[in-house]
Structure formats: C-alpha cells, structure tokens
GROMACS .gro file of C-alpha atoms in nm:
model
  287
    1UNK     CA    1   0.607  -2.047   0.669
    2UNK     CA    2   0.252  -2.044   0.613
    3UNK     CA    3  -0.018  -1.811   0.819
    4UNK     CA    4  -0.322  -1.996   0.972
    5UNK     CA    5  -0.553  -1.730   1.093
    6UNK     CA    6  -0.869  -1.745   1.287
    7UNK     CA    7  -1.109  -1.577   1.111
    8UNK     CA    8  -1.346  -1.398   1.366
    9UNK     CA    9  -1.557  -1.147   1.151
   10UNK     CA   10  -1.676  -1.158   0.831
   11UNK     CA   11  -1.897  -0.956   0.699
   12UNK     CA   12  -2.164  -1.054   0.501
   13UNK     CA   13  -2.146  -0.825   0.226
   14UNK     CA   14  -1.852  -1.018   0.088
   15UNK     CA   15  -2.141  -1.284  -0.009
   16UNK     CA   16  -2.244  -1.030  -0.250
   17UNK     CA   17  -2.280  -0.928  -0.614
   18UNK     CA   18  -2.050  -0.617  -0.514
   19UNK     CA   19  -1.742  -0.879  -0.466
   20UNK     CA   20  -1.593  -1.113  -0.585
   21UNK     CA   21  -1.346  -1.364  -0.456
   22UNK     CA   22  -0.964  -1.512  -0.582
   23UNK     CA   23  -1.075  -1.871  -0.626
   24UNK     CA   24  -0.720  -1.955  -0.422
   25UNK     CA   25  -0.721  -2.262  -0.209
   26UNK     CA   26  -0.348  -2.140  -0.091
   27UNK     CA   27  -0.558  -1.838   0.047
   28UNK     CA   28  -0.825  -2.033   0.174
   29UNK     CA   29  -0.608  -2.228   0.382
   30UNK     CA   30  -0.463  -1.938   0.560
   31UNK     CA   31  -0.731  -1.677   0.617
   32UNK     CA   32  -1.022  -1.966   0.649
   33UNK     CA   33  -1.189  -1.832   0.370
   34UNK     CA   34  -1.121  -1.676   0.042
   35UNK     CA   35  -1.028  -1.354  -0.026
   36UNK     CA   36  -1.305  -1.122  -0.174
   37UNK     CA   37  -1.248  -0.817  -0.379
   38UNK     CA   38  -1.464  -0.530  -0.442
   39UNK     CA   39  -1.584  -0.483  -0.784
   40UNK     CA   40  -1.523  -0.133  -0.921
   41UNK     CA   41  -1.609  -0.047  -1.267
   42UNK     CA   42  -1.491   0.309  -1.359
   43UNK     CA   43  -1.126   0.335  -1.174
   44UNK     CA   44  -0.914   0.076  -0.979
   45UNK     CA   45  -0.981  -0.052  -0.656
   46UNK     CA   46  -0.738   0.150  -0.413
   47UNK     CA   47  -0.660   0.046  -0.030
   48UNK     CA   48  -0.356   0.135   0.217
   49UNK     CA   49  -0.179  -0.132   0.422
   50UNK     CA   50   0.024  -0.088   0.770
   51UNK     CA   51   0.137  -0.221   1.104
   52UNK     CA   52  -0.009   0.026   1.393
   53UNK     CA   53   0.053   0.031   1.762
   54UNK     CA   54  -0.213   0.021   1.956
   55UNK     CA   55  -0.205   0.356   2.018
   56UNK     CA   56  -0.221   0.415   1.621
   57UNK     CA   57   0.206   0.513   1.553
   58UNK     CA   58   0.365   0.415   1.298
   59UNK     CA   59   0.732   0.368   1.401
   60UNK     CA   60   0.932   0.395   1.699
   61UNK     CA   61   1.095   0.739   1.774
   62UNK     CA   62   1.404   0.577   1.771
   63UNK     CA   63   1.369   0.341   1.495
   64UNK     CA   64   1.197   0.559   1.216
   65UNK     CA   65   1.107   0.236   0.988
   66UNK     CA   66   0.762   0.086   0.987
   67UNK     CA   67   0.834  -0.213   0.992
   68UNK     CA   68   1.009  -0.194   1.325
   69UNK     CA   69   0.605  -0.209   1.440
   70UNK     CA   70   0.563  -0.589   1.425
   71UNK     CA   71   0.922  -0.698   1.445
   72UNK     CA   72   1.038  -0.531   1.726
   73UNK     CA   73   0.697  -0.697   1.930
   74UNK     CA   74   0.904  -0.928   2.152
   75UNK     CA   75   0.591  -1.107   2.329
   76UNK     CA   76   0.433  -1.184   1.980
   77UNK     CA   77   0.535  -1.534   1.843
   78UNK     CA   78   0.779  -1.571   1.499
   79UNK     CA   79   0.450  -1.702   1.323
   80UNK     CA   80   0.274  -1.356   1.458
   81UNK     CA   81   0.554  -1.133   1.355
   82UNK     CA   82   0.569  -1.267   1.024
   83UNK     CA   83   0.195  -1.299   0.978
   84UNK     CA   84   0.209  -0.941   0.942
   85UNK     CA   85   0.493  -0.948   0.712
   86UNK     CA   86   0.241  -1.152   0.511
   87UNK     CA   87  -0.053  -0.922   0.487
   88UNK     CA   88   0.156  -0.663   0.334
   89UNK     CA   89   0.300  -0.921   0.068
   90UNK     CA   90  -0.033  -1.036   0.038
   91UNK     CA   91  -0.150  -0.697  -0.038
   92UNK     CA   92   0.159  -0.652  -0.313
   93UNK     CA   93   0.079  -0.974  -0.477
   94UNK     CA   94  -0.281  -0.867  -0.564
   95UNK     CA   95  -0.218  -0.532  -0.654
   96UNK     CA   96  -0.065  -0.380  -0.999
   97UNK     CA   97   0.047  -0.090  -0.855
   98UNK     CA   98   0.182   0.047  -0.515
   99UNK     CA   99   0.179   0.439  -0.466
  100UNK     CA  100   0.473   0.529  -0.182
  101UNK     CA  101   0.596   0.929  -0.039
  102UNK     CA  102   0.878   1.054  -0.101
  103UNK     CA  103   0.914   1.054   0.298
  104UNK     CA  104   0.908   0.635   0.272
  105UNK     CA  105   1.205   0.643   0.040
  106UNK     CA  106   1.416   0.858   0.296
  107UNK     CA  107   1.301   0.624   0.595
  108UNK     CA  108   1.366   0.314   0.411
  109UNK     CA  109   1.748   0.417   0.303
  110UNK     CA  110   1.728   0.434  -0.032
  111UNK     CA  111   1.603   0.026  -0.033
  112UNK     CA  112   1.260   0.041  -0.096
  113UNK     CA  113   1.116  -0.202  -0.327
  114UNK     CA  114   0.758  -0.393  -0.306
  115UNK     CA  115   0.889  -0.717  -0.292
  116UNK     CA  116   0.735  -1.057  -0.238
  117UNK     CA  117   0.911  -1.315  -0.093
  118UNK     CA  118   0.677  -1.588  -0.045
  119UNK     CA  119   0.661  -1.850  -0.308
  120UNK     CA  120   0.294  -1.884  -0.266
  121UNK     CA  121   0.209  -1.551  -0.310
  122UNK     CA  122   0.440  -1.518  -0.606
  123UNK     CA  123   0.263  -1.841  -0.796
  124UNK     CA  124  -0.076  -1.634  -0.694
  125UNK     CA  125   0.071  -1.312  -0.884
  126UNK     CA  126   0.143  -1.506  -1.187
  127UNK     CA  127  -0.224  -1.718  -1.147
  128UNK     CA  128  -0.360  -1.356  -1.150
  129UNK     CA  129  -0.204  -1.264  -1.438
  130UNK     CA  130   0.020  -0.989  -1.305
  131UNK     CA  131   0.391  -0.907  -1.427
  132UNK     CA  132   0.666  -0.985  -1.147
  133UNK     CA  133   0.719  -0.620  -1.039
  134UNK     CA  134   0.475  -0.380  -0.917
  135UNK     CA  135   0.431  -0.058  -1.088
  136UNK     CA  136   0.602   0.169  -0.828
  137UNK     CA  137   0.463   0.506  -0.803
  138UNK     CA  138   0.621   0.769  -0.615
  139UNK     CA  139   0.442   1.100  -0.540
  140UNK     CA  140   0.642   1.420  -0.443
  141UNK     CA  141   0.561   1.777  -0.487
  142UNK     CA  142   0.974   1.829  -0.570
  143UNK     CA  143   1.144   1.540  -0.739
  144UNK     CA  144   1.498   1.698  -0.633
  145UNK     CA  145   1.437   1.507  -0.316
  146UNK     CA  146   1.496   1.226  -0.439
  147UNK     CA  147   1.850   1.065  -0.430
  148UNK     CA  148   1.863   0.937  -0.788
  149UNK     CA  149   2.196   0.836  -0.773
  150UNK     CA  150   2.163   0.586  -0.503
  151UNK     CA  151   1.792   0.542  -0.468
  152UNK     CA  152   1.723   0.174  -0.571
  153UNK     CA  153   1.436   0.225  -0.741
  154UNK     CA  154   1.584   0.494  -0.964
  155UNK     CA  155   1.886   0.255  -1.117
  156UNK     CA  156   1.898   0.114  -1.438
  157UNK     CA  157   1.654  -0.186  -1.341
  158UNK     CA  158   1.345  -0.379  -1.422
  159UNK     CA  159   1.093  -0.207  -1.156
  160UNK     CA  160   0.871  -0.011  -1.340
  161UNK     CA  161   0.871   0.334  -1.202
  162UNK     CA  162   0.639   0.673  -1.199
  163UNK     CA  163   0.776   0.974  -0.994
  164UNK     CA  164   0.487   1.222  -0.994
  165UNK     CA  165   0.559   1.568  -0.979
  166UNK     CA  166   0.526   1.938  -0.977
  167UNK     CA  167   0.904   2.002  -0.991
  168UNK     CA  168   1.126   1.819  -1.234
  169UNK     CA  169   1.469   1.711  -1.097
  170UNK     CA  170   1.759   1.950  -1.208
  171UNK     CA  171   1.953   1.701  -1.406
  172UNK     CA  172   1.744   1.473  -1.606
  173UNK     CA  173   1.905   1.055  -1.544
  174UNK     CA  174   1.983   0.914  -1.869
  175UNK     CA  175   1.758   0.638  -1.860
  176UNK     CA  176   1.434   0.850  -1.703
  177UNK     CA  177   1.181   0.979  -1.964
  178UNK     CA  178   1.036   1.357  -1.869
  179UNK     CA  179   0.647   1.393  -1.999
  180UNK     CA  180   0.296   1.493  -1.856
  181UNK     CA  181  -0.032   1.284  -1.816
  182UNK     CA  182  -0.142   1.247  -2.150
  183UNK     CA  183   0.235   1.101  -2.245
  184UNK     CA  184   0.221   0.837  -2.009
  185UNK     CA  185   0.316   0.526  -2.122
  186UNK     CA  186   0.339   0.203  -1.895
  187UNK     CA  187   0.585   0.060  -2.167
  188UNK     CA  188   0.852   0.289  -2.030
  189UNK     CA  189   1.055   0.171  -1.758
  190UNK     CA  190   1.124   0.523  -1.618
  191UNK     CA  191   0.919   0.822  -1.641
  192UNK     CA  192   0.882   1.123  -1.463
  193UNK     CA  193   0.569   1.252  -1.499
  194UNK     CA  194   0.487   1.650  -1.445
  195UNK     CA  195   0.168   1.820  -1.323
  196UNK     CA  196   0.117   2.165  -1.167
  197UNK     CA  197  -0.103   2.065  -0.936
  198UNK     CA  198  -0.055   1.683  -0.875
  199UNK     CA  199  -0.391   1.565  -0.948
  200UNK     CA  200  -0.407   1.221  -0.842
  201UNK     CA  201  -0.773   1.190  -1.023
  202UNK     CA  202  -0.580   1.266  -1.341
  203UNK     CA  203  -0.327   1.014  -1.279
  204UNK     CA  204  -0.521   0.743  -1.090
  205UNK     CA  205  -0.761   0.768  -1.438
  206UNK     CA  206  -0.470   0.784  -1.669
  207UNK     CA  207  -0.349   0.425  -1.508
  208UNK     CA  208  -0.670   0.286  -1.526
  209UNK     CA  209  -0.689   0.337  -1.896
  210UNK     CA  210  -0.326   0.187  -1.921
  211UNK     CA  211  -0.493  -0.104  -1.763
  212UNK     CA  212  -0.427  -0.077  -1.363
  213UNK     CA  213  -0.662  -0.213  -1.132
  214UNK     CA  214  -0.532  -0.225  -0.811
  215UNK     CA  215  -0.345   0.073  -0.661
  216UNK     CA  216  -0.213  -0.066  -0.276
  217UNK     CA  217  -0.129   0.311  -0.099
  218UNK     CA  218   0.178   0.230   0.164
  219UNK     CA  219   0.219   0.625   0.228
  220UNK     CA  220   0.114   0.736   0.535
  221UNK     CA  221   0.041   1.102   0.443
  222UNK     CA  222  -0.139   0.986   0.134
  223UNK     CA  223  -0.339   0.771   0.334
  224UNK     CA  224  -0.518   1.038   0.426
  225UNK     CA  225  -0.483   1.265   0.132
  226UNK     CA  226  -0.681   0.983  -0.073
  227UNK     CA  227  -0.949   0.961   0.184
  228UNK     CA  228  -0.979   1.362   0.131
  229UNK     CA  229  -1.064   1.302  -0.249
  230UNK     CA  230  -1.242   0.981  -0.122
  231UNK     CA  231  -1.059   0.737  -0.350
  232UNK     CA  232  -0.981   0.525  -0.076
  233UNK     CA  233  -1.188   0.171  -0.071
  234UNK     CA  234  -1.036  -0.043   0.207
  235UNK     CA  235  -0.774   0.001   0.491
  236UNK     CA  236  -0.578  -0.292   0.590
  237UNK     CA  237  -0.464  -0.188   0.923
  238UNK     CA  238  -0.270  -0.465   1.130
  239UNK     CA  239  -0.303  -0.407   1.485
  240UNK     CA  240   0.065  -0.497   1.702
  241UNK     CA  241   0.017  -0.527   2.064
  242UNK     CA  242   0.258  -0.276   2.154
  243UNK     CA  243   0.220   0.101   2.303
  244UNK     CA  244   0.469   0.373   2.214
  245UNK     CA  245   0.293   0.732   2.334
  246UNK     CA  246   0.424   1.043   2.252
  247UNK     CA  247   0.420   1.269   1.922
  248UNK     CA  248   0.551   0.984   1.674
  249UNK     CA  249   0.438   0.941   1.364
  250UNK     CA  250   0.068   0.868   1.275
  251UNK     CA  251  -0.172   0.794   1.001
  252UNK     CA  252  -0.277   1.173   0.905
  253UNK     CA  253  -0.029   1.319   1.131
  254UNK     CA  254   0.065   1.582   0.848
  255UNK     CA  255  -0.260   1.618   0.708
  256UNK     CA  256  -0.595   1.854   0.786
  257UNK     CA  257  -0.842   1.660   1.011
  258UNK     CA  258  -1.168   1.573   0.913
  259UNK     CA  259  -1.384   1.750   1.107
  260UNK     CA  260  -1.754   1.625   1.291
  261UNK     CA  261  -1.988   1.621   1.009
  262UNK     CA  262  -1.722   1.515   0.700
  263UNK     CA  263  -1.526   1.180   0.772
  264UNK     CA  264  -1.514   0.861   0.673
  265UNK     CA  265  -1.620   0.557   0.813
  266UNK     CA  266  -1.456   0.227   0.864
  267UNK     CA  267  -1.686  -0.059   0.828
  268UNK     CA  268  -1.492  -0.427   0.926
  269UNK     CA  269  -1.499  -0.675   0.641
  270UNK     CA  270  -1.273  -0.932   0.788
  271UNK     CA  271  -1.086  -0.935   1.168
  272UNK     CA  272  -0.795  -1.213   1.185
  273UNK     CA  273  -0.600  -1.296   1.440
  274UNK     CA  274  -0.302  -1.554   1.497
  275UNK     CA  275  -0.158  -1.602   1.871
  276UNK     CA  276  -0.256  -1.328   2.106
  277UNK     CA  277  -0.027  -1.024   2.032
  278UNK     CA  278  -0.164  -0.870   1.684
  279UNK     CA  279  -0.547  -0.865   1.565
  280UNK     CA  280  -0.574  -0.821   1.157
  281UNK     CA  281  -0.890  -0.614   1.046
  282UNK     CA  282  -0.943  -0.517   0.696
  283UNK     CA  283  -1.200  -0.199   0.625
  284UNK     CA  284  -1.395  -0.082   0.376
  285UNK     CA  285  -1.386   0.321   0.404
  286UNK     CA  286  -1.722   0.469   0.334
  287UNK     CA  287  -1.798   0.903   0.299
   0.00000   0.00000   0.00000
C-alpha cells in the first residue's frame, strides 16, 4: 500500500542551505515532495514520532498501547490508518538509532522491536546506507525492570541493543556485556551501559563518535526530558481524529512543565493529510 498525501504546508526553510533532502522519487511520490533533513554538524539529528488524539493522549485508558491511537479510529479510511503506520516506519527507516522507556517495553508486552515492514522503505534503508536493524536504545534509571528473560529485545538476536543505566541488573545475561561510556562499543550486540547520573549528552556524544546520526525518540517521557536539555530538533506528531478526555497518558505527563518564559517552540515544516480523519505535521522545536 502506498501513501499519497496532500501536502498543504511547506515551509520554506527546507529550500535552504540548513537542509538537505533524500533524493527518493519513492518519497516524492507519496509526500509530494522530497523529504528534507536538517543538517547538524556536531551531534546527530534527534526527533520523536507519535499518534495523538486530538486532545493530545497517547493511548486509550483501556487499551494502554499507542498504537491503539490510529487503529482503533473507525471513521478514518484503511489508507488513513495505515498512513500513520507509515510515518513511524518512515521515521525508523531514516534513522540509525531509536531511543525507547523502559515504560514502552512493559506496554508493548515484551514485543517491541523497530521494525519496517514496507518494502519501499526497506530498499530506502539500504539506498541510505544503513544496516537492517536499528540500534535500539533503552533508557531506565533501574535495569532490574526489565524482563530479560522474555523481553524480545534482550534474546540472543541480531538487534543491536544499549540499556542505559544507573542500576545494573542483579544477574548479568550471558550474552550482555556490562561497561560505562568510554567502553562503548557499537560492535557489541549487547551492552549494558552504566552511568550515575544518566547523562544523555554523554551518551548521545559517545554515539555520534561511533558514527550515529539519527536518534528517532519514541518515549513519551523522554520526549520531554530531551526538550529539557534541548536536544530535541523535530517532532513528528500525527494528529488522529479521535477525542478520549480524562487523565490518560500524555506527552510530558510525568515530567516538570515548562513554565512562561522557558519553552520551546514548534515551528511547522511540513502538514500532510490523506482522507479527512488524521492531519500529519512535522516540527522543528526551537528554545
């Protein structure tokens, strides 16, 4: 199935020096233009991507997982539904690496991967240059939290994995290697990597040296958290025509709030739509 937006923004300062664009006609066809990246020089390009109500929640209270967001939109078309489906592949096929809470794992079942299903996007990840699997990076103050045993990205398996931690799990899995920052190494498989006070700076530069670009952020509560060290570039933020009220989760829900004089901005770059029930902005976040 291939997405053919409307393209009904775009800003201007994509035309610039400051981007530049993935020379895909694939991407062309569906978005009506192509897609253009920002150009960072000194640490990768980092941007979070999710489904929102309308009234900015994240899940249903009685279906915890995002994704329930656009599927669960009964007046929205297949081709919308799975249009948003799309961005977030989209986002995994251009990134290197994809930073997820501990909280995500729990949600998800113990089945989270970044995968991308669409041959298209695929054939783009390989045009780009980029191995098959993302670089999954999982941030937790405790690492006991996580359910090695039946936690899919923990197994014995060719996903590339980072836990990042203050707390190292009690028993050590065979094939997981324990270090801190300065032993990271992107040729291991498995590694757990300590620091006392979970700098993400220190880690986000540590990957860039090690050759990561692109970080995509798909945790809600570090959504914010990157915003608060102002590492955040861009927010992909699909809009699904649906209302669900009440004290459900939401972007920053867990965090401090900015206050009147000290947040960021969200400038549009592009605003999609497809059918009548979802709207697709992408932001750059300014501070």
């Amino acid at each position: 199935m291939h997405p053919q937006f409307k393209l009904l923004i775009n800003n201007p300062i994509l035309e610039t020096m400051s981007y530049t664009p993935i020379k895909s006609e694939y991407l062309n066809q569906c978005l009506s233009s192509y897609l253009h990246l920002p150009q960072i020089t000194n640490r990768p390009f980092i941007f979070s991507c999710f489904a929102l109500s309308v009234d900015g929640k994240l899940n249903y209270p009685d279906f915890s997982s995002g994704f329930a967001i656009a599927k669960h939109n009964f007046a929205a078309s297949e081709g919308e539904r799975y249009a948003d489906w799309w961005i977030l592949q989209l986002a995994r096929s251009i990134s290197d690496a994809v930073i997820i809470g501990s909280n995500s794992l729990y949600i998800e079942k113990n089945d989270f991967t970044a995968q991308i299903n669409a041959p298209e996007l695929q054939q783009l990840r390989t045009k780009l240059d980029k191995p098959q699997n993302l670089l999954h990076i999982i941030l937790t103050r405790n690492s006991n939290k996580i359910d090695f045993t039946n936690e899919l990205l923990c197994q014995d398996n060719d996903i590339p994995l980072i836990i990042f931690t203050q707390q190292a799990p009690e028993l050590l899995p065979q094939h997981f290697i324990l270090g801190n920052i300065k032993q990271l190494n992107l040729v291991n498989k498995k590694q757990i990597i300590l620091d006392n006070t979970l700098d993400l700076n220190k880690l986000i530069q540590k990957l860039y040296q090690n050759g990561v670009q692109t970080i995509l952020n798909e945790s809600p509560y570090y959504h914010h958290h990157l915003q608060q060290l102002q590492l955040l570039d861009e927010a992909w933020i699909n809009q699904s025509g649906v209302y669900i009220g009440g004290d459900t989760s939401s972007l920053g829900q867990f965090n401090n709030s900015f206050a009147v004089n000290t947040h960021p901005h969200y400038t549009i770059l592009t605003l999609h739509s497809l059918g009548y029930n979802f709207v697709y902005p992408r932001y750059k976040v300014s501070y």
